[in-house]
CSV table of N, CA and C in Angstrom, one decimal:
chain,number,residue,atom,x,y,z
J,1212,UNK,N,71.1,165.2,103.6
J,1212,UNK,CA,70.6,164.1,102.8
J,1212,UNK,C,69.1,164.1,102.9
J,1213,UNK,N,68.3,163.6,101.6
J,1213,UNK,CA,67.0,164.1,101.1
J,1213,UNK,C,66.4,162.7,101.9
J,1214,UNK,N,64.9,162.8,102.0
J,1214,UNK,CA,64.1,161.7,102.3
J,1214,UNK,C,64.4,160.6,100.9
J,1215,UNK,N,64.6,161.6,99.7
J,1215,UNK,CA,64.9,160.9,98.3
J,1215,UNK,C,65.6,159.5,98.3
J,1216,UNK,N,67.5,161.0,98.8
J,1216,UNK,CA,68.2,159.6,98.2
J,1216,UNK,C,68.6,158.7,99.7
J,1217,UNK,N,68.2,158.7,101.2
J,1217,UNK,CA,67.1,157.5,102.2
J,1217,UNK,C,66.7,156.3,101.0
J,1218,UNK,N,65.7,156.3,100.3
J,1218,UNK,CA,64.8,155.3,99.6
J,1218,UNK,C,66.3,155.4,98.7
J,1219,UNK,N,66.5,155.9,98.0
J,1219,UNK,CA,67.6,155.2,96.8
J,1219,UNK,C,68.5,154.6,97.1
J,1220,UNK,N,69.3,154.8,98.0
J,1220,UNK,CA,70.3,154.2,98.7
J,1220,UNK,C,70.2,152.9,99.4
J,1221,UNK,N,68.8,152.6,99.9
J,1221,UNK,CA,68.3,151.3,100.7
J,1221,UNK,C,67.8,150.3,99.2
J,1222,UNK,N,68.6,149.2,99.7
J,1222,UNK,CA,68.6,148.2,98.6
J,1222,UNK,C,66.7,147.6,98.5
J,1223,UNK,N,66.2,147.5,97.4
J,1223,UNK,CA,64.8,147.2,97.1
J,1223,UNK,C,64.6,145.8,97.1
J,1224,UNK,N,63.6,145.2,97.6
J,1224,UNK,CA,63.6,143.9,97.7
J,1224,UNK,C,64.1,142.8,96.5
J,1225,UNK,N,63.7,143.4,95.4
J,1225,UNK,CA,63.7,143.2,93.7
J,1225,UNK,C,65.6,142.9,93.9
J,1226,UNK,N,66.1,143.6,94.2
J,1226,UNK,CA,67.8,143.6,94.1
J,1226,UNK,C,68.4,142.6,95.3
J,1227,UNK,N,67.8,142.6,96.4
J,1227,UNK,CA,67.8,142.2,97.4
J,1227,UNK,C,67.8,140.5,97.0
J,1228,UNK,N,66.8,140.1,96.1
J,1228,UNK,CA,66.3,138.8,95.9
J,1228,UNK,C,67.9,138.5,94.6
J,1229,UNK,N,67.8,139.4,93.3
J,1229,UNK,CA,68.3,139.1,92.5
J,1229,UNK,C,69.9,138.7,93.7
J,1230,UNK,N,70.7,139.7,94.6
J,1230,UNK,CA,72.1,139.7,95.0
J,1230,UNK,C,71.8,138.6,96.0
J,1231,UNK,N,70.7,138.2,96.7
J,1231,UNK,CA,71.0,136.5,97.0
J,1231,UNK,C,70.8,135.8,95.9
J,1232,UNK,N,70.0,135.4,94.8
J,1232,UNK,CA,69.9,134.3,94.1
J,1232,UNK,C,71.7,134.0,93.3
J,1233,UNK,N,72.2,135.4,93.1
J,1233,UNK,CA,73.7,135.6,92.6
J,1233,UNK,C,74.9,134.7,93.3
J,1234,UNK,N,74.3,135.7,94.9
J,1234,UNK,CA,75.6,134.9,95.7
J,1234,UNK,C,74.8,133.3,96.2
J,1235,UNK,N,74.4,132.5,95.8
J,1235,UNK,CA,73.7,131.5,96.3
J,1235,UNK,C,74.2,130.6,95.0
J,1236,UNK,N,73.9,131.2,93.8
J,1236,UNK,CA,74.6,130.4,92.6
J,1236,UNK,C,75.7,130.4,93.2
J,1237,UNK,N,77.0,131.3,93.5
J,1237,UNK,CA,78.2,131.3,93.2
J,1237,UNK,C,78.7,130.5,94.3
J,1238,UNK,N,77.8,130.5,95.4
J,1238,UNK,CA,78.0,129.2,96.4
J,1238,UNK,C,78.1,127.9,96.2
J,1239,UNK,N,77.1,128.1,95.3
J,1239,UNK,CA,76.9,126.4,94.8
J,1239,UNK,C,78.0,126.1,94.0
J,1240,UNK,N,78.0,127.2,92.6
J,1240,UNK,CA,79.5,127.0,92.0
J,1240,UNK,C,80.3,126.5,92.6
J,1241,UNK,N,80.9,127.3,93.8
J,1241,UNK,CA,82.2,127.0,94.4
J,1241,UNK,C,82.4,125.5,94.9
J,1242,UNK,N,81.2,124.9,95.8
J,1242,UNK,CA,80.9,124.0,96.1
J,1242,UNK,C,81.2,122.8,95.2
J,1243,UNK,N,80.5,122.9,93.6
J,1243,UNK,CA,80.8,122.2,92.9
J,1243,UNK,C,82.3,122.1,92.8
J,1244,UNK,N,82.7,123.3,92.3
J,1244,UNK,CA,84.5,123.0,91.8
J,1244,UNK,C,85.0,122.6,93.3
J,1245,UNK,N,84.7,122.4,94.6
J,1245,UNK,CA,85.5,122.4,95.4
J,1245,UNK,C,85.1,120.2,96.1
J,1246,UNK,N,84.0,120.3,95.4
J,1246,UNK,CA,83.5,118.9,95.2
J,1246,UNK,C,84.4,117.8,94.1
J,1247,UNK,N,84.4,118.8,93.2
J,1247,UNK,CA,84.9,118.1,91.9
J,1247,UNK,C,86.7,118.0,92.1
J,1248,UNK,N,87.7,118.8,93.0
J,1248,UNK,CA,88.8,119.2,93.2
J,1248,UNK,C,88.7,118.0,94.5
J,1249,UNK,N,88.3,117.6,95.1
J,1249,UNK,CA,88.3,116.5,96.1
J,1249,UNK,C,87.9,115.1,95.0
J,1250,UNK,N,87.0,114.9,94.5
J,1250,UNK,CA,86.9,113.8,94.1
J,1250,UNK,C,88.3,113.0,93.3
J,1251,UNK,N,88.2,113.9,92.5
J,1251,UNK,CA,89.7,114.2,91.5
J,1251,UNK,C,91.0,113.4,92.3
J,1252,UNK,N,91.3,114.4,93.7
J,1252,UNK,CA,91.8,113.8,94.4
J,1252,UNK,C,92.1,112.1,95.3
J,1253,UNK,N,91.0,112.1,95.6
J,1253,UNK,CA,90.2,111.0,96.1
J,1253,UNK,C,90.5,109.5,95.1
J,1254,UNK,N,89.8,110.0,93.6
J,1254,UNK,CA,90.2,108.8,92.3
J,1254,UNK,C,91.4,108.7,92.0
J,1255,UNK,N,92.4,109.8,92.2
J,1255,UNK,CA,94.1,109.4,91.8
J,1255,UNK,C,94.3,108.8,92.8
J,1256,UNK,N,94.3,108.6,94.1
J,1256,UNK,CA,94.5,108.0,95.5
J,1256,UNK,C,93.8,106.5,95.3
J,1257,UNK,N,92.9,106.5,94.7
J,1257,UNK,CA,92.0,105.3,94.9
J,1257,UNK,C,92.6,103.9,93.8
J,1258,UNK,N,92.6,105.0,92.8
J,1258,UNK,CA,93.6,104.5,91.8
J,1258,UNK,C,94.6,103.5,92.2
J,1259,UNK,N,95.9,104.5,92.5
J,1259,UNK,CA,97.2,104.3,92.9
J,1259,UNK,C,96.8,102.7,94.3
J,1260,UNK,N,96.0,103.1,95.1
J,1260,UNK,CA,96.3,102.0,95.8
J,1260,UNK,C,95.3,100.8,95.4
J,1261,UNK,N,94.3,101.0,94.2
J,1261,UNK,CA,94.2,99.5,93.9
J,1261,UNK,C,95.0,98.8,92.8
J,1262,UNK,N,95.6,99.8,91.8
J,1262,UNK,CA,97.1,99.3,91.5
J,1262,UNK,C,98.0,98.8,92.5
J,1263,UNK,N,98.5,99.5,93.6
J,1263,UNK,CA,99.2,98.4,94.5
J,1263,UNK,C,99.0,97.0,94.8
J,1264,UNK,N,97.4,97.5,95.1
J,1264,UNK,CA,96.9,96.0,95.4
J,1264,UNK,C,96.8,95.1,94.8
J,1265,UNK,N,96.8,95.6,93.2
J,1265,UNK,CA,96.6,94.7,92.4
J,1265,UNK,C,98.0,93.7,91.8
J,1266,UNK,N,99.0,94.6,92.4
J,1266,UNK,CA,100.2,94.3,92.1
J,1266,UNK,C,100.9,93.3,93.2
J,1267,UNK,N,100.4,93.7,94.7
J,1267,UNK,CA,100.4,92.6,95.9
J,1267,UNK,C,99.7,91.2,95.3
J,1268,UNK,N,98.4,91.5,94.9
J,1268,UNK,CA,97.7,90.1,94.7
J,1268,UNK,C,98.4,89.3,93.5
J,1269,UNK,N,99.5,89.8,92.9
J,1269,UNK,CA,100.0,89.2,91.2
J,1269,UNK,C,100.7,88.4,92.3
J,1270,UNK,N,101.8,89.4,92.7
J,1270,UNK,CA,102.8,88.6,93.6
J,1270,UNK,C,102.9,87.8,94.7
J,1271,UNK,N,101.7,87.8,95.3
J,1271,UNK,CA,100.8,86.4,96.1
J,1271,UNK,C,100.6,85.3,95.3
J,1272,UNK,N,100.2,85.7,93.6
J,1272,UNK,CA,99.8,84.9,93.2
J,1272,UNK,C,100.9,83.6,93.1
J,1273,UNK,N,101.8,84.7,92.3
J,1273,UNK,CA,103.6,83.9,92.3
J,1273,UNK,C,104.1,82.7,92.9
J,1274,UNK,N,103.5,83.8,94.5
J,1274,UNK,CA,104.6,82.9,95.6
J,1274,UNK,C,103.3,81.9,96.1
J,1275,UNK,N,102.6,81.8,95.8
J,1275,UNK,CA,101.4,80.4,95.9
J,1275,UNK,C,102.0,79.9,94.7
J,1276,UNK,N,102.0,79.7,94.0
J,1276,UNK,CA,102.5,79.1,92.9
J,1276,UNK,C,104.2,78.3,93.1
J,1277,UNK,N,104.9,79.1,93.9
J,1277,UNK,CA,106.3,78.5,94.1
J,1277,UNK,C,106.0,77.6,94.9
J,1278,UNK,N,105.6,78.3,96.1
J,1278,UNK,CA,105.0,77.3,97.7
J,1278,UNK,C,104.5,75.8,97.1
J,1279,UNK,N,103.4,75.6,96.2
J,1279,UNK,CA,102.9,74.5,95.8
J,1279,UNK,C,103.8,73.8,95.4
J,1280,UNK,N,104.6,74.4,94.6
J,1280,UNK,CA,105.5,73.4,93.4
J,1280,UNK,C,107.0,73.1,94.5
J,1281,UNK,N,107.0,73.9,95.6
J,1281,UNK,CA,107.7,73.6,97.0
J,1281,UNK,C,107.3,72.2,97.5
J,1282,UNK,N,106.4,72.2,98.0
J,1282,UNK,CA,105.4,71.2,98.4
J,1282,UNK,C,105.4,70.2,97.3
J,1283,UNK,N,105.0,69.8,96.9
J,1283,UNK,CA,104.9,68.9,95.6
J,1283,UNK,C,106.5,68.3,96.1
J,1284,UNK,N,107.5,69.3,95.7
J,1284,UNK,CA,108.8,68.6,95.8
J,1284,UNK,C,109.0,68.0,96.9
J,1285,UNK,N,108.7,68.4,98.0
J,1285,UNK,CA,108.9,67.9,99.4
J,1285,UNK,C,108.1,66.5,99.7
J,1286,UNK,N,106.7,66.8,98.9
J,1286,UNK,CA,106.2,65.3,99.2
J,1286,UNK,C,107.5,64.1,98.4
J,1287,UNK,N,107.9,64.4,97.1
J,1287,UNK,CA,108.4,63.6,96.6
J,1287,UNK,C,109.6,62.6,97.6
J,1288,UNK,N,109.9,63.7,98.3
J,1288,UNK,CA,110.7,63.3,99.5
J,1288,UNK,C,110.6,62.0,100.5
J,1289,UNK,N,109.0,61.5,100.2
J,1289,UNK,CA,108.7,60.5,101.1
J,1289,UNK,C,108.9,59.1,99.9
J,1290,UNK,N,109.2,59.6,98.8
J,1290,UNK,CA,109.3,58.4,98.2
J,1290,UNK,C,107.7,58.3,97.0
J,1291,UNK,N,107.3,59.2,97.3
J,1291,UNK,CA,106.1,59.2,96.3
J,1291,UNK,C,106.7,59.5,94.6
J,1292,UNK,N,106.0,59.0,93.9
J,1292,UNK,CA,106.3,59.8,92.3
J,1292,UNK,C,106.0,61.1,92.1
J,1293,UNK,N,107.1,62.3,91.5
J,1293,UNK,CA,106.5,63.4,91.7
J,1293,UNK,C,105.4,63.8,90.8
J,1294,UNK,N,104.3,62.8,89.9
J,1294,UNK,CA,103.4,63.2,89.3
J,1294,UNK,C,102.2,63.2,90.4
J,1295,UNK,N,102.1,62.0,91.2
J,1295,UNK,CA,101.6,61.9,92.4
J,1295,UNK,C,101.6,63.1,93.6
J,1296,UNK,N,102.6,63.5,93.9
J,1296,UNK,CA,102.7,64.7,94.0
J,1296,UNK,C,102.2,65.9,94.4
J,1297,UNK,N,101.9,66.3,92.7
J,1297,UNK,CA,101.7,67.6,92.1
J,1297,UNK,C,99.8,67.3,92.5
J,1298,UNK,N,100.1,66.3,92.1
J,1298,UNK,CA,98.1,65.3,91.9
J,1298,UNK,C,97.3,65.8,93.8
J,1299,UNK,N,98.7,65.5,94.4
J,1299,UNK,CA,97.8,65.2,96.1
J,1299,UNK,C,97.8,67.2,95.9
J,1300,UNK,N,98.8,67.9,95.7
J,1300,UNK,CA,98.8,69.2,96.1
J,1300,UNK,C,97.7,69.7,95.3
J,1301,UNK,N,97.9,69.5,93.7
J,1301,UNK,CA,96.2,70.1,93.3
J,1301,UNK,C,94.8,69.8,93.7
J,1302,UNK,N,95.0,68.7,94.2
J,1302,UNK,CA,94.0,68.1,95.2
J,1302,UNK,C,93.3,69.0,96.0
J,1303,UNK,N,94.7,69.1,96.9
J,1303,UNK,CA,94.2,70.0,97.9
J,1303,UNK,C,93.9,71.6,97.8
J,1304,UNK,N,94.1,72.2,96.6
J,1304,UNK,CA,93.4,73.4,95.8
J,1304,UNK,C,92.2,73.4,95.9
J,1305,UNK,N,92.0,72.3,94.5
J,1305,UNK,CA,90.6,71.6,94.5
J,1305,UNK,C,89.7,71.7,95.7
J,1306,UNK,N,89.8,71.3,96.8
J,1306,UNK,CA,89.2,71.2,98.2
J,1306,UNK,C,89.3,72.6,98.9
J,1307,UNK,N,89.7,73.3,98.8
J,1307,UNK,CA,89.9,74.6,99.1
J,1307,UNK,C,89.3,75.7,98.6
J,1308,UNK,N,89.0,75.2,97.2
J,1308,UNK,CA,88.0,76.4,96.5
J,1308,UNK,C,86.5,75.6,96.6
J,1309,UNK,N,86.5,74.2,96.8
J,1309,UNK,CA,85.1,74.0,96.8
J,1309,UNK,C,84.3,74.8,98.3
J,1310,UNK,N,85.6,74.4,99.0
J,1310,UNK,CA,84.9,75.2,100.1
J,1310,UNK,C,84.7,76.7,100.3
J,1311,UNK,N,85.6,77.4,99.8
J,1311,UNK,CA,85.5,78.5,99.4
J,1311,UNK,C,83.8,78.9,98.8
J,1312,UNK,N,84.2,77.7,97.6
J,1312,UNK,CA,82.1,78.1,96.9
J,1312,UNK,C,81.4,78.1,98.1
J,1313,UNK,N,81.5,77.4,99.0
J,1313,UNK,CA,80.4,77.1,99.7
J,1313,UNK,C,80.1,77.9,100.4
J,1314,UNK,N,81.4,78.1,101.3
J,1314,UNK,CA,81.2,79.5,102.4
J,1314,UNK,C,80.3,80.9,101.1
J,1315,UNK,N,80.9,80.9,100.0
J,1315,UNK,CA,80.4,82.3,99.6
J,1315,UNK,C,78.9,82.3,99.3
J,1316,UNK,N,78.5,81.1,98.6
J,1316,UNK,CA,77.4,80.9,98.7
J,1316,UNK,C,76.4,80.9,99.3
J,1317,UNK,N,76.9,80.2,100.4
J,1317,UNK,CA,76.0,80.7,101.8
J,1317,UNK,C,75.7,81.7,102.6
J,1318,UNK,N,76.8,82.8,102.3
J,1318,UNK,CA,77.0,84.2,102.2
J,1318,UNK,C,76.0,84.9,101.2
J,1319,UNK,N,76.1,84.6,100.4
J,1319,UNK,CA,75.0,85.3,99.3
J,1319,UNK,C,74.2,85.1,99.3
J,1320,UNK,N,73.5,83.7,99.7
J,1320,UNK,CA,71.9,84.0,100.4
J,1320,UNK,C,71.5,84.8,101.4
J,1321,UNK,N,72.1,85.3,102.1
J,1321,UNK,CA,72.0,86.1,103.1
J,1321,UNK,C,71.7,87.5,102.8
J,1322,UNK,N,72.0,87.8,101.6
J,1322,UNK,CA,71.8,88.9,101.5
J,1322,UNK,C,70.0,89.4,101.5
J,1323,UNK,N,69.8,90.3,101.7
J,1323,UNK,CA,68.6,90.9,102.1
J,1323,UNK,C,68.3,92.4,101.3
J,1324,UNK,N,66.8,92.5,101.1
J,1324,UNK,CA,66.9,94.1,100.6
J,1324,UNK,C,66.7,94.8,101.8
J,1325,UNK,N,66.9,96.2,101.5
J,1325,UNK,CA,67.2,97.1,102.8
J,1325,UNK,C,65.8,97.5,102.9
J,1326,UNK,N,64.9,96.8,103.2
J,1326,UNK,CA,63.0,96.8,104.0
J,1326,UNK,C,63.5,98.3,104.7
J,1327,UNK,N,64.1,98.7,105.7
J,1327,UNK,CA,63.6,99.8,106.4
J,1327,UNK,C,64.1,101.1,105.9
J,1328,UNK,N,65.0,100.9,105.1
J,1328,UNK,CA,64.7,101.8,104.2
J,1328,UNK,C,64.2,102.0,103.3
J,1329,UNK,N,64.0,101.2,102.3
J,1329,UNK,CA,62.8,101.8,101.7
J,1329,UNK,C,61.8,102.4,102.2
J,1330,UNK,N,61.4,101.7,103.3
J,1330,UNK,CA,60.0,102.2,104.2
J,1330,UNK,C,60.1,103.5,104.3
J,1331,UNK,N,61.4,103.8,105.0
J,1331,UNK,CA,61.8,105.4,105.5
J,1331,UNK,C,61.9,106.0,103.9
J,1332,UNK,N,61.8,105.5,103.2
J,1332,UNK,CA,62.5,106.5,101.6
J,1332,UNK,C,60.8,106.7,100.8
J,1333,UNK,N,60.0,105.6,101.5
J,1333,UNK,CA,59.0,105.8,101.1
J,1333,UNK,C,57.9,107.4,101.5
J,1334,UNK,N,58.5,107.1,102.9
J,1334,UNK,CA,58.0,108.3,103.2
J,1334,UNK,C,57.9,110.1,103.0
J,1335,UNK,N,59.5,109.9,102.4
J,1335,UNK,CA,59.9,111.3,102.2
J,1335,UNK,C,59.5,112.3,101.7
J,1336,UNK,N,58.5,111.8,100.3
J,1336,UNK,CA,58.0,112.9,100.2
J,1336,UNK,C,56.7,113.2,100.6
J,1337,UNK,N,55.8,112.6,101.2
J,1337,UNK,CA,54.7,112.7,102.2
J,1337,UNK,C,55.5,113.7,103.2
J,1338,UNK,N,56.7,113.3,103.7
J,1338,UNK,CA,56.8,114.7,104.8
J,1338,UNK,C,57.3,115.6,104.3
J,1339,UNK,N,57.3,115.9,102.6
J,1339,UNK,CA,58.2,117.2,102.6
J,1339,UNK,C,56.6,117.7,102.2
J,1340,UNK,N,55.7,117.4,101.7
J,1340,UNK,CA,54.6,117.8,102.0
J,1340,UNK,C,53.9,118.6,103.1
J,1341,UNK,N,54.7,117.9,104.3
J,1341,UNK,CA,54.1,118.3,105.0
J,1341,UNK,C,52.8,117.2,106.3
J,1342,UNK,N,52.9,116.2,105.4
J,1342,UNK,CA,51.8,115.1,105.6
J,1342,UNK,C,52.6,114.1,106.7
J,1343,UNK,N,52.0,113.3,107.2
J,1343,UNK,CA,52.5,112.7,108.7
J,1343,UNK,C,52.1,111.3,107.9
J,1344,UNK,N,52.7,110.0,108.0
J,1344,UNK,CA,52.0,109.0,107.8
J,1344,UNK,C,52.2,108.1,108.7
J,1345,UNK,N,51.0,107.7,109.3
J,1345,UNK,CA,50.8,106.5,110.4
J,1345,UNK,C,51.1,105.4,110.4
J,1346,UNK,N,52.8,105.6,110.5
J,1346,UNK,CA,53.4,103.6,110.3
J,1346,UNK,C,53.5,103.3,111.9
């Protein structure tokens, strides 16, 4: 074998660059379809169980609705009118979502913007720079 074909046989930087930029695409490709074949996954699954859930919460809905109109009847029991009733049980709905508002409300002031990150998100490109910043 020649000093020649030595040099011809050894891959040139020029090929060298193009057969990683190649296999580096075809990485990423794979990556993608193997991202996209998980997601896919992930949303039929995610799907299916907030259909469940949504199907639980119907049928909660129901049986709150029986329970009440239970109740209603049972008060009638003590001798009340059953319009009277229905009046104390929606009442007590009434009182249950006000407080509901309340709690959530008080809850949602609470909320906050996320200060330290941004701070940290501020930074990022100063350090891909290279640059240091003195917080």
């Amino acid at each position: 074998m020649s000093t020649q074909d030595e040099i011809t046989d050894d891959p040139t930087i020029g090929r060298l660059v193009a057969d990683a930029t190649r296999d580096l695409s075809a990485l990423v490709q794979a990556q993608i379809e193997l991202a996209k074949a998980e997601l896919r996954f992930s949303v039929k699954a995610g799907l299916l169980g907030t259909a469940l859930f949504l199907v639980a919460g119907f049928i909660g809905l129901l049986v709150i609705i029986l329970l009440s109109i239970a109740a209603a009847f049972f008060l009638t029991m003590t001798g009340l009118h059953p319009a009277w009733c229905f009046l104390i049980v929606s009442g007590a709905y009434v009182l249950l979502a006000a407080l509901l508002v309340l709690v959530g409300v008080n809850r949602v002031k609470k909320i906050r913007a996320p200060e330290q990150s941004i701070e940290t998100a501020k930074q990022i490109p100063a350090a891909l720079k290279g640059q240091h910043s003195a917080s």
